[in-house]
Amino acid sequence: MTRRARRPPEAPAPRPIPPRILVLHGPNLNLLGTRDPLIYGTTTLAEIDAELVRRGGARGAAVETLQSNHEGALVDAIQAARGRCDAIVINPGAYTHTSIALRDALEGVNLPAVEVHLSNLHAREDFRRESLVAARCVGQISGFGAQSYYLGLDAALAIVERRRAERSPDA
Ligand code: DQA
């Protein structure tokens, strides 16, 4: 009887590493829910964060969130994302209009970032029209309330997925 050589079992395709998205909220966004509800809505930050984690999970992505009232803590979080996260979604709050440090941090880590705002910056006071971080982000989403964050997450995931596809077109 001849023995047929057994073919080695095919190695399972390696599981893709889930995209990891860092969502950063700047000063006073911890007050969402009660802060100027006519401008910012009534959804709390905890509700937004939970929805971001849920939506990310549904798309196979890990979402981590952080709020800080301190510019340096936000800079630290951006720096710590390098090599760990694939993209950043950031609502810098009032630091949008003042922070060269956040702009430099985004430039320094070279991660794709999406800038989001609950309110429409262009329909408010003049000083809110200028964003110092905008030029270091892929784009800006502004004026859709809590939905701005969800659109921002969608945009960040689309960027990560596109970059991965470009790197390994057959995957
Ligand atoms: C904001 C707009 C900023 O001008 C403001 O300082 C905020 C919130 C927004 O999400 O609409 O704190 O970033």
PDB file of C-alpha atoms and ligand atoms in Angstrom:
ATOM      1  CA  MET A   1       0.000   0.000   0.000  1.00  0.00           C
ATOM      2  CA  THR A   2       1.364   3.372  -0.925  1.00  0.00           C
ATOM      3  CA  ARG A   3       1.057   6.105   1.512  1.00  0.00           C
ATOM      4  CA  ARG A   4       0.040   9.451   0.200  1.00  0.00           C
ATOM      5  CA  ALA A   5       2.111  12.231   1.617  1.00  0.00           C
ATOM      6  CA  ARG A   6      -0.081  14.350   3.788  1.00  0.00           C
ATOM      7  CA  ARG A   7      -0.278  17.937   2.781  1.00  0.00           C
ATOM      8  CA  PRO A   8       0.587  20.177   5.696  1.00  0.00           C
ATOM      9  CA  PRO A   9      -2.565  21.891   6.917  1.00  0.00           C
ATOM     10  CA  GLU A  10      -2.894  25.328   5.445  1.00  0.00           C
ATOM     11  CA  ALA A  11      -1.833  27.990   7.874  1.00  0.00           C
ATOM     12  CA  PRO A  12      -4.813  30.109   8.897  1.00  0.00           C
ATOM     13  CA  ALA A  13      -4.705  33.632   7.516  1.00  0.00           C
ATOM     14  CA  PRO A  14      -3.274  35.939  10.183  1.00  0.00           C
ATOM     15  CA  ARG A  15      -5.983  37.886  11.957  1.00  0.00           C
ATOM     16  CA  PRO A  16      -5.819  41.589  11.133  1.00  0.00           C
ATOM     17  CA  ILE A  17      -4.804  43.754  14.072  1.00  0.00           C
ATOM     18  CA  PRO A  18      -7.860  45.806  15.043  1.00  0.00           C
ATOM     19  CA  PRO A  19      -7.466  49.507  14.304  1.00  0.00           C
ATOM     20  CA  ARG A  20      -6.987  51.524  17.494  1.00  0.00           C
ATOM     21  CA  ILE A  21      -8.432  55.031  17.544  1.00  0.00           C
ATOM     22  CA  LEU A  22      -7.737  57.603  20.242  1.00  0.00           C
ATOM     23  CA  VAL A  23     -10.534  60.112  20.841  1.00  0.00           C
ATOM     24  CA  LEU A  24      -9.448  63.234  22.729  1.00  0.00           C
ATOM     25  CA  HIS A  25     -11.746  65.795  24.309  1.00  0.00           C
ATOM     26  CA  GLY A  26     -10.382  69.149  25.449  1.00  0.00           C
ATOM     27  CA  PRO A  27     -11.376  71.541  28.231  1.00  0.00           C
ATOM     28  CA  ASN A  28     -14.945  71.878  29.490  1.00  0.00           C
ATOM     29  CA  LEU A  29     -16.215  69.013  27.386  1.00  0.00           C
ATOM     30  CA  ASN A  30     -16.638  67.056  30.629  1.00  0.00           C
ATOM     31  CA  LEU A  31     -19.568  69.424  31.229  1.00  0.00           C
ATOM     32  CA  LEU A  32     -21.499  68.254  28.186  1.00  0.00           C
ATOM     33  CA  GLY A  33     -25.106  67.560  29.010  1.00  0.00           C
ATOM     34  CA  THR A  34     -25.500  70.708  31.074  1.00  0.00           C
ATOM     35  CA  ARG A  35     -23.107  73.135  29.325  1.00  0.00           C
ATOM     36  CA  ASP A  36     -24.961  75.532  26.989  1.00  0.00           C
ATOM     37  CA  PRO A  37     -27.393  72.854  25.801  1.00  0.00           C
ATOM     38  CA  LEU A  38     -28.680  75.130  23.035  1.00  0.00           C
ATOM     39  CA  ILE A  39     -25.185  75.108  21.526  1.00  0.00           C
ATOM     40  CA  TYR A  40     -23.791  71.742  22.573  1.00  0.00           C
ATOM     41  CA  GLY A  41     -26.906  69.596  23.053  1.00  0.00           C
ATOM     42  CA  THR A  42     -27.860  67.454  26.030  1.00  0.00           C
ATOM     43  CA  THR A  43     -25.841  64.319  25.345  1.00  0.00           C
ATOM     44  CA  THR A  44     -23.263  63.752  28.066  1.00  0.00           C
ATOM     45  CA  LEU A  45     -19.616  62.983  27.412  1.00  0.00           C
ATOM     46  CA  ALA A  46     -20.062  59.532  28.970  1.00  0.00           C
ATOM     47  CA  GLU A  47     -22.853  58.823  26.468  1.00  0.00           C
ATOM     48  CA  ILE A  48     -20.719  60.004  23.550  1.00  0.00           C
ATOM     49  CA  ASP A  49     -17.774  57.894  24.702  1.00  0.00           C
ATOM     50  CA  ALA A  50     -19.942  54.787  25.123  1.00  0.00           C
ATOM     51  CA  GLU A  51     -21.395  55.249  21.644  1.00  0.00           C
ATOM     52  CA  LEU A  52     -17.917  55.718  20.132  1.00  0.00           C
ATOM     53  CA  VAL A  53     -16.700  52.499  21.764  1.00  0.00           C
ATOM     54  CA  ARG A  54     -19.840  50.683  20.570  1.00  0.00           C
ATOM     55  CA  ARG A  55     -19.533  51.943  16.997  1.00  0.00           C
ATOM     56  CA  GLY A  56     -15.826  51.184  16.889  1.00  0.00           C
ATOM     57  CA  GLY A  57     -16.430  47.666  18.223  1.00  0.00           C
ATOM     58  CA  ALA A  58     -19.084  47.047  15.566  1.00  0.00           C
ATOM     59  CA  ARG A  59     -16.408  47.790  12.963  1.00  0.00           C
ATOM     60  CA  GLY A  60     -13.736  45.692  14.644  1.00  0.00           C
ATOM     61  CA  ALA A  61     -11.876  48.690  16.054  1.00  0.00           C
ATOM     62  CA  ALA A  62     -10.763  49.574  19.557  1.00  0.00           C
ATOM     63  CA  VAL A  63     -11.657  53.096  20.645  1.00  0.00           C
ATOM     64  CA  GLU A  64     -10.062  54.739  23.661  1.00  0.00           C
ATOM     65  CA  THR A  65     -11.209  58.090  24.946  1.00  0.00           C
ATOM     66  CA  LEU A  66      -9.691  60.749  27.169  1.00  0.00           C
ATOM     67  CA  GLN A  67     -10.903  64.142  28.351  1.00  0.00           C
ATOM     68  CA  SER A  68      -8.642  66.711  29.950  1.00  0.00           C
ATOM     69  CA  ASN A  69      -8.892  70.347  30.910  1.00  0.00           C
ATOM     70  CA  HIS A  70      -5.098  70.603  30.686  1.00  0.00           C
ATOM     71  CA  GLU A  71      -3.206  71.370  27.516  1.00  0.00           C
ATOM     72  CA  GLY A  72      -0.095  69.447  28.611  1.00  0.00           C
ATOM     73  CA  ALA A  73      -2.122  66.314  29.385  1.00  0.00           C
ATOM     74  CA  LEU A  74      -3.566  66.431  25.862  1.00  0.00           C
ATOM     75  CA  VAL A  75      -0.063  66.855  24.415  1.00  0.00           C
ATOM     76  CA  ASP A  76       1.103  63.858  26.498  1.00  0.00           C
ATOM     77  CA  ALA A  77      -1.821  61.760  25.232  1.00  0.00           C
ATOM     78  CA  ILE A  78      -1.046  62.626  21.600  1.00  0.00           C
ATOM     79  CA  GLN A  79       2.617  61.732  22.082  1.00  0.00           C
ATOM     80  CA  ALA A  80       1.724  58.457  23.839  1.00  0.00           C
ATOM     81  CA  ALA A  81      -0.464  57.485  20.874  1.00  0.00           C
ATOM     82  CA  ARG A  82       2.562  57.192  18.596  1.00  0.00           C
ATOM     83  CA  GLY A  83       3.208  53.535  17.793  1.00  0.00           C
ATOM     84  CA  ARG A  84       0.093  52.471  19.727  1.00  0.00           C
ATOM     85  CA  CYS A  85      -2.823  54.055  17.878  1.00  0.00           C
ATOM     86  CA  ASP A  86      -3.626  54.261  14.184  1.00  0.00           C
ATOM     87  CA  ALA A  87      -5.484  57.567  14.198  1.00  0.00           C
ATOM     88  CA  ILE A  88      -6.715  60.357  16.455  1.00  0.00           C
ATOM     89  CA  VAL A  89     -10.104  62.052  16.643  1.00  0.00           C
ATOM     90  CA  ILE A  90      -9.749  65.316  18.527  1.00  0.00           C
ATOM     91  CA  ASN A  91     -12.066  68.008  19.810  1.00  0.00           C
ATOM     92  CA  PRO A  92      -9.566  70.421  21.342  1.00  0.00           C
ATOM     93  CA  GLY A  93     -12.347  72.659  22.760  1.00  0.00           C
ATOM     94  CA  ALA A  94     -11.095  76.207  23.301  1.00  0.00           C
ATOM     95  CA  TYR A  95      -7.498  75.069  22.699  1.00  0.00           C
ATOM     96  CA  THR A  96      -8.541  74.803  19.048  1.00  0.00           C
ATOM     97  CA  HIS A  97      -8.128  78.553  18.818  1.00  0.00           C
ATOM     98  CA  THR A  98      -5.014  79.009  20.939  1.00  0.00           C
ATOM     99  CA  SER A  99      -2.786  75.956  21.091  1.00  0.00           C
ATOM    100  CA  ILE A 100       0.386  75.824  19.074  1.00  0.00           C
ATOM    101  CA  ALA A 101       1.453  73.015  21.440  1.00  0.00           C
ATOM    102  CA  LEU A 102      -1.401  70.758  20.281  1.00  0.00           C
ATOM    103  CA  ARG A 103      -0.708  71.619  16.679  1.00  0.00           C
ATOM    104  CA  ASP A 104       2.989  70.759  17.116  1.00  0.00           C
ATOM    105  CA  ALA A 105       2.137  67.504  18.940  1.00  0.00           C
ATOM    106  CA  LEU A 106      -0.128  66.400  16.085  1.00  0.00           C
ATOM    107  CA  GLU A 107       2.582  67.252  13.611  1.00  0.00           C
ATOM    108  CA  GLY A 108       5.216  65.531  15.752  1.00  0.00           C
ATOM    109  CA  VAL A 109       3.510  62.134  15.962  1.00  0.00           C
ATOM    110  CA  ASN A 110       2.539  62.087  12.314  1.00  0.00           C
ATOM    111  CA  LEU A 111      -0.684  60.133  12.901  1.00  0.00           C
ATOM    112  CA  PRO A 112      -3.787  60.861  10.830  1.00  0.00           C
ATOM    113  CA  ALA A 113      -6.080  63.093  12.887  1.00  0.00           C
ATOM    114  CA  VAL A 114      -9.661  64.251  12.426  1.00  0.00           C
ATOM    115  CA  GLU A 115     -10.750  67.485  14.118  1.00  0.00           C
ATOM    116  CA  VAL A 116     -14.328  67.521  15.400  1.00  0.00           C
ATOM    117  CA  HIS A 117     -16.574  70.143  16.979  1.00  0.00           C
ATOM    118  CA  LEU A 118     -20.117  69.848  18.231  1.00  0.00           C
ATOM    119  CA  SER A 119     -20.994  73.403  17.223  1.00  0.00           C
ATOM    120  CA  ASN A 120     -20.515  75.071  13.849  1.00  0.00           C
ATOM    121  CA  LEU A 121     -17.383  77.152  14.416  1.00  0.00           C
ATOM    122  CA  HIS A 122     -18.225  79.375  11.473  1.00  0.00           C
ATOM    123  CA  ALA A 123     -21.648  80.340  12.774  1.00  0.00           C
ATOM    124  CA  ARG A 124     -20.343  81.674  16.100  1.00  0.00           C
ATOM    125  CA  GLU A 125     -17.979  84.373  17.344  1.00  0.00           C
ATOM    126  CA  ASP A 126     -15.208  85.402  14.946  1.00  0.00           C
ATOM    127  CA  PHE A 127     -12.449  84.098  17.237  1.00  0.00           C
ATOM    128  CA  ARG A 128     -13.816  80.563  16.855  1.00  0.00           C
ATOM    129  CA  ARG A 129     -13.322  80.602  13.091  1.00  0.00           C
ATOM    130  CA  GLU A 130      -9.619  80.068  13.370  1.00  0.00           C
ATOM    131  CA  SER A 131      -8.356  76.600  14.235  1.00  0.00           C
ATOM    132  CA  LEU A 132      -4.643  76.268  14.910  1.00  0.00           C
ATOM    133  CA  VAL A 133      -4.816  72.479  14.646  1.00  0.00           C
ATOM    134  CA  ALA A 134      -6.806  72.286  11.395  1.00  0.00           C
ATOM    135  CA  ALA A 135      -3.765  72.317   9.135  1.00  0.00           C
ATOM    136  CA  ARG A 136      -2.326  69.317  11.008  1.00  0.00           C
ATOM    137  CA  CYS A 137      -5.536  67.283  10.649  1.00  0.00           C
ATOM    138  CA  VAL A 138      -6.794  65.425   7.613  1.00  0.00           C
ATOM    139  CA  GLY A 139     -10.048  67.356   7.905  1.00  0.00           C
ATOM    140  CA  GLN A 140     -12.558  69.028  10.185  1.00  0.00           C
ATOM    141  CA  ILE A 141     -16.160  68.104  11.078  1.00  0.00           C
ATOM    142  CA  SER A 142     -18.089  70.863  12.781  1.00  0.00           C
ATOM    143  CA  GLY A 143     -21.709  71.579  13.626  1.00  0.00           C
ATOM    144  CA  PHE A 144     -23.432  68.209  13.921  1.00  0.00           C
ATOM    145  CA  GLY A 145     -23.622  67.951  17.704  1.00  0.00           C
ATOM    146  CA  ALA A 146     -22.634  64.559  19.125  1.00  0.00           C
ATOM    147  CA  GLN A 147     -22.900  63.222  15.576  1.00  0.00           C
ATOM    148  CA  SER A 148     -19.711  65.152  14.731  1.00  0.00           C
ATOM    149  CA  TYR A 149     -17.782  62.633  16.832  1.00  0.00           C
ATOM    150  CA  TYR A 150     -19.405  59.639  15.125  1.00  0.00           C
ATOM    151  CA  LEU A 151     -18.686  61.119  11.685  1.00  0.00           C
ATOM    152  CA  GLY A 152     -15.142  61.795  12.888  1.00  0.00           C
ATOM    153  CA  LEU A 153     -14.745  58.160  13.934  1.00  0.00           C
ATOM    154  CA  ASP A 154     -16.066  57.010  10.538  1.00  0.00           C
ATOM    155  CA  ALA A 155     -13.567  59.285   8.795  1.00  0.00           C
ATOM    156  CA  ALA A 156     -10.664  58.066  10.969  1.00  0.00           C
ATOM    157  CA  LEU A 157     -11.544  54.401  10.318  1.00  0.00           C
ATOM    158  CA  ALA A 158     -11.859  55.031   6.593  1.00  0.00           C
ATOM    159  CA  ILE A 159      -8.384  56.598   6.582  1.00  0.00           C
ATOM    160  CA  VAL A 160      -6.860  53.685   8.530  1.00  0.00           C
ATOM    161  CA  GLU A 161      -8.570  51.092   6.321  1.00  0.00           C
ATOM    162  CA  ARG A 162      -7.437  52.866   3.160  1.00  0.00           C
ATOM    163  CA  ARG A 163      -3.843  53.115   4.381  1.00  0.00           C
ATOM    164  CA  ARG A 164      -3.803  49.432   5.297  1.00  0.00           C
ATOM    165  CA  ALA A 165      -5.201  48.472   1.888  1.00  0.00           C
ATOM    166  CA  GLU A 166      -2.556  50.594   0.178  1.00  0.00           C
ATOM    167  CA  ARG A 167       0.188  48.904   2.212  1.00  0.00           C
ATOM    168  CA  SER A 168      -0.985  45.332   1.491  1.00  0.00           C
ATOM    169  CA  PRO A 169      -3.339  45.449  -1.512  1.00  0.00           C
ATOM    170  CA  ASP A 170      -4.020  41.657  -1.438  1.00  0.00           C
ATOM    171  CA  ALA A 171      -5.050  41.486   2.225  1.00  0.00           C
TER     172      ALA A 171
HETATM  173  C1  DQA B   1     -16.062  73.334  20.628  1.00  0.00           C
HETATM  174  C2  DQA B   1     -16.003  74.752  20.039  1.00  0.00           C
HETATM  175  C3  DQA B   1     -14.967  75.592  20.762  1.00  0.00           C
HETATM  176  O1  DQA B   1     -14.937  76.915  20.221  1.00  0.00           O
HETATM  177  C4  DQA B   1     -15.319  75.700  22.222  1.00  0.00           C
HETATM  178  O2  DQA B   1     -14.335  76.427  22.926  1.00  0.00           O
HETATM  179  C5  DQA B   1     -15.548  74.364  22.853  1.00  0.00           C
HETATM  180  C6  DQA B   1     -16.313  73.369  22.115  1.00  0.00           C
HETATM  181  C7  DQA B   1     -17.170  72.493  19.983  1.00  0.00           C
HETATM  182  O3  DQA B   1     -17.123  71.271  20.121  1.00  0.00           O
HETATM  183  O4  DQA B   1     -18.088  73.029  19.359  1.00  0.00           O
HETATM  184  O5  DQA B   1     -15.184  74.133  23.996  1.00  0.00           O
HETATM  185  O6  DQA B   1     -14.825  72.699  20.366  1.00  0.00           O
END
